[in-house]
Tab-separated table of C-alpha atoms and ligand atoms in Angstrom:
chain	number	residue	atom	x	y	z
A	1	UNK	CA	128.987	35.669	71.805
A	2	UNK	CA	129.704	33.998	75.154
A	3	UNK	CA	133.010	32.261	75.827
A	4	UNK	CA	133.103	28.525	76.370
A	5	UNK	CA	135.047	26.725	79.112
A	6	UNK	CA	135.793	23.004	79.187
A	7	UNK	CA	135.736	21.586	82.730
A	8	UNK	CA	137.523	18.233	82.855
A	9	UNK	CA	137.434	15.735	85.684
A	10	UNK	CA	139.728	12.725	85.881
A	11	UNK	CA	139.480	9.267	87.403
A	12	UNK	CA	137.332	8.445	90.421
A	13	UNK	CA	135.778	11.896	90.555
A	14	UNK	CA	132.512	10.268	89.396
A	15	UNK	CA	132.484	8.683	92.884
A	16	UNK	CA	132.437	11.968	94.804
A	17	UNK	CA	129.940	11.869	97.646
A	18	UNK	CA	130.760	8.195	98.309
A	19	UNK	CA	134.538	8.389	98.128
A	20	UNK	CA	136.712	9.319	101.156
A	21	UNK	CA	134.152	11.877	102.252
A	22	UNK	CA	136.428	13.099	105.064
A	23	UNK	CA	138.943	14.210	102.387
A	24	UNK	CA	136.777	15.142	99.400
A	25	UNK	CA	133.524	16.185	101.090
A	26	UNK	CA	129.981	14.944	100.604
A	27	UNK	CA	129.154	16.853	97.439
A	28	UNK	CA	128.573	14.716	94.343
A	29	UNK	CA	130.060	15.562	90.949
A	30	UNK	CA	126.524	16.224	89.667
A	31	UNK	CA	126.057	18.792	92.442
A	32	UNK	CA	129.381	20.435	91.583
A	33	UNK	CA	128.331	20.514	87.918
A	34	UNK	CA	124.995	22.146	88.813
A	35	UNK	CA	126.789	24.801	90.891
A	36	UNK	CA	129.194	25.439	87.995
A	37	UNK	CA	126.267	25.801	85.577
A	38	UNK	CA	124.610	28.383	87.837
A	39	UNK	CA	127.883	30.316	88.230
A	40	UNK	CA	128.610	30.160	84.500
A	41	UNK	CA	125.156	31.465	83.668
A	42	UNK	CA	125.631	34.400	86.034
A	43	UNK	CA	128.906	35.316	84.323
A	44	UNK	CA	127.736	34.648	80.734
A	45	UNK	CA	130.141	31.748	80.291
A	46	UNK	CA	129.148	28.530	78.569
A	47	UNK	CA	130.515	25.325	80.098
A	48	UNK	CA	131.143	21.805	78.882
A	49	UNK	CA	131.509	19.668	82.034
A	50	UNK	CA	132.992	16.177	81.607
A	51	UNK	CA	134.443	13.284	83.600
A	52	UNK	CA	136.407	10.247	82.483
A	53	UNK	CA	138.309	7.445	84.158
A	54	UNK	CA	140.330	7.050	80.977
A	55	UNK	CA	143.584	8.933	80.406
A	56	UNK	CA	143.182	8.473	76.629
A	57	UNK	CA	139.724	10.020	76.639
A	58	UNK	CA	140.956	13.016	78.641
A	59	UNK	CA	143.801	13.491	76.120
A	60	UNK	CA	141.286	13.264	73.229
A	61	UNK	CA	139.051	15.889	74.838
A	62	UNK	CA	141.974	18.269	75.402
A	63	UNK	CA	143.018	17.874	71.759
A	64	UNK	CA	139.445	18.573	70.609
A	65	UNK	CA	139.332	21.704	72.783
A	66	UNK	CA	141.696	23.446	70.359
A	67	UNK	CA	139.666	26.010	68.481
A	68	UNK	CA	136.378	25.081	70.163
A	69	UNK	CA	136.718	26.488	73.704
A	70	UNK	CA	138.465	29.515	75.208
A	71	UNK	CA	139.696	27.982	78.478
A	72	UNK	CA	140.142	24.704	80.361
A	73	UNK	CA	139.582	23.989	84.052
A	74	UNK	CA	140.980	20.601	84.983
A	75	UNK	CA	140.928	18.343	88.017
A	76	UNK	CA	143.079	15.515	86.726
A	77	UNK	CA	142.516	13.317	89.794
A	78	UNK	CA	145.386	10.849	90.201
A	79	UNK	CA	146.568	11.484	86.614
A	80	UNK	CA	147.722	14.871	87.909
A	81	UNK	CA	150.658	13.102	89.496
A	82	UNK	CA	151.474	10.642	86.699
A	83	UNK	CA	150.403	11.785	83.262
A	84	UNK	CA	152.968	13.255	80.898
A	85	UNK	CA	150.408	12.549	78.135
A	86	UNK	CA	147.917	14.967	79.695
A	87	UNK	CA	150.688	17.549	80.191
A	88	UNK	CA	151.721	17.219	76.525
A	89	UNK	CA	148.096	17.668	75.413
A	90	UNK	CA	147.690	20.744	77.640
A	91	UNK	CA	150.914	22.189	76.233
A	92	UNK	CA	149.375	21.997	72.756
A	93	UNK	CA	146.391	24.191	73.530
A	94	UNK	CA	146.857	27.914	73.399
A	95	UNK	CA	144.410	29.118	76.054
A	96	UNK	CA	144.260	29.673	79.828
A	97	UNK	CA	144.292	26.487	81.925
A	98	UNK	CA	143.344	26.411	85.611
A	99	UNK	CA	144.117	23.367	87.779
A	100	UNK	CA	141.657	22.475	90.542
A	101	UNK	CA	141.801	19.985	93.405
A	102	UNK	CA	139.145	19.471	96.039
A	103	UNK	CA	141.735	18.562	98.663
A	104	UNK	CA	144.910	20.440	99.561
A	105	UNK	CA	147.346	18.169	97.713
A	106	UNK	CA	150.314	19.759	99.523
A	107	UNK	CA	149.019	18.623	102.895
A	108	UNK	CA	148.771	14.946	101.971
A	109	UNK	CA	151.103	12.119	100.890
A	110	UNK	CA	154.345	13.349	99.304
A	111	UNK	CA	153.492	11.806	95.890
A	112	UNK	CA	150.511	14.171	95.638
A	113	UNK	CA	152.763	17.247	95.880
A	114	UNK	CA	154.048	16.649	92.360
A	115	UNK	CA	151.687	17.846	89.606
A	116	UNK	CA	152.458	17.476	85.911
A	117	UNK	CA	149.462	19.696	85.154
A	118	UNK	CA	150.798	22.697	87.112
A	119	UNK	CA	153.527	23.535	84.625
A	120	UNK	CA	150.896	24.057	81.901
A	121	UNK	CA	148.430	25.885	84.143
A	122	UNK	CA	148.066	29.588	84.734
A	123	UNK	CA	147.153	28.869	88.345
A	124	UNK	CA	146.111	26.254	90.862
A	125	UNK	CA	143.220	26.163	93.335
A	126	UNK	CA	143.327	23.416	95.950
A	127	UNK	CA	141.745	22.672	99.300
A	128	UNK	CA	138.346	24.356	98.980
A	129	UNK	CA	136.259	21.334	97.975
A	130	UNK	CA	133.665	21.959	95.274
A	131	UNK	CA	133.940	25.715	95.853
A	132	UNK	CA	137.310	25.522	94.098
A	133	UNK	CA	135.527	24.967	90.781
A	134	UNK	CA	133.543	28.170	91.287
A	135	UNK	CA	136.695	30.104	92.212
A	136	UNK	CA	138.307	28.726	89.054
A	137	UNK	CA	135.316	29.823	86.960
A	138	UNK	CA	135.527	33.341	88.406
A	139	UNK	CA	139.264	33.459	87.651
A	140	UNK	CA	138.673	32.084	84.156
A	141	UNK	CA	135.969	34.669	83.549
A	142	UNK	CA	138.456	37.442	84.360
A	143	UNK	CA	141.063	35.882	82.084
A	144	UNK	CA	138.875	35.359	79.026
A	145	UNK	CA	136.121	37.945	79.479
A	146	UNK	CA	137.988	40.832	81.180
A	147	UNK	CA	135.210	43.205	80.120
A	148	UNK	CA	132.968	41.407	82.664
A	149	UNK	CA	135.329	42.135	85.569
A	150	UNK	CA	133.460	43.729	88.538
B	1	DQA	C1	142.303	15.188	93.702
B	1	DQA	C2	143.643	14.919	94.398
B	1	DQA	C3	144.348	13.737	93.757
B	1	DQA	O1	145.577	13.488	94.433
B	1	DQA	C4	143.487	12.495	93.846
B	1	DQA	O2	144.130	11.413	93.194
B	1	DQA	C5	142.115	12.712	93.337
B	1	DQA	C6	141.427	13.948	93.651
B	1	DQA	C7	141.497	16.293	94.410
B	1	DQA	O3	140.581	16.826	93.798
B	1	DQA	O4	141.767	16.604	95.574
B	1	DQA	O5	141.534	11.834	92.707
B	1	DQA	O6	142.559	15.633	92.373
């Protein structure tokens, strides 16, 4: 049976490709999702790829992940820097969590250097654009399907 990974995207990430392209790149979220699907297929992972502008919906999805997926990859968007509710939800799930950001959040405004998600995450990938999601999937694959390690 293949393992399932929930890939969560927070606010404004639905606007990728039109949004501050010099920072986030020209790739759309649909293109990132397609690349993730191809990578997941190659590594026998199943993915559930979602985006919401609503903090409540993201919290609901994290709660529902308990018992139904084996790992979570999350780009919390701006909620990364504000949401104790998302941190609390992540602290309730007993599975590997990987934080992703398209941009290098440590190179930008000081308020972006603080991440509530990081304390719940196994690791953080930032600054590689959409490729970061693929790096996160590879890392997740090693964490939850170590038998597939090259
Ligand atoms: C982001 C970084 C956040 O600071 C920002 O609010 C985003 C996107 C990133 O992927 O680089 O919406 O999470």
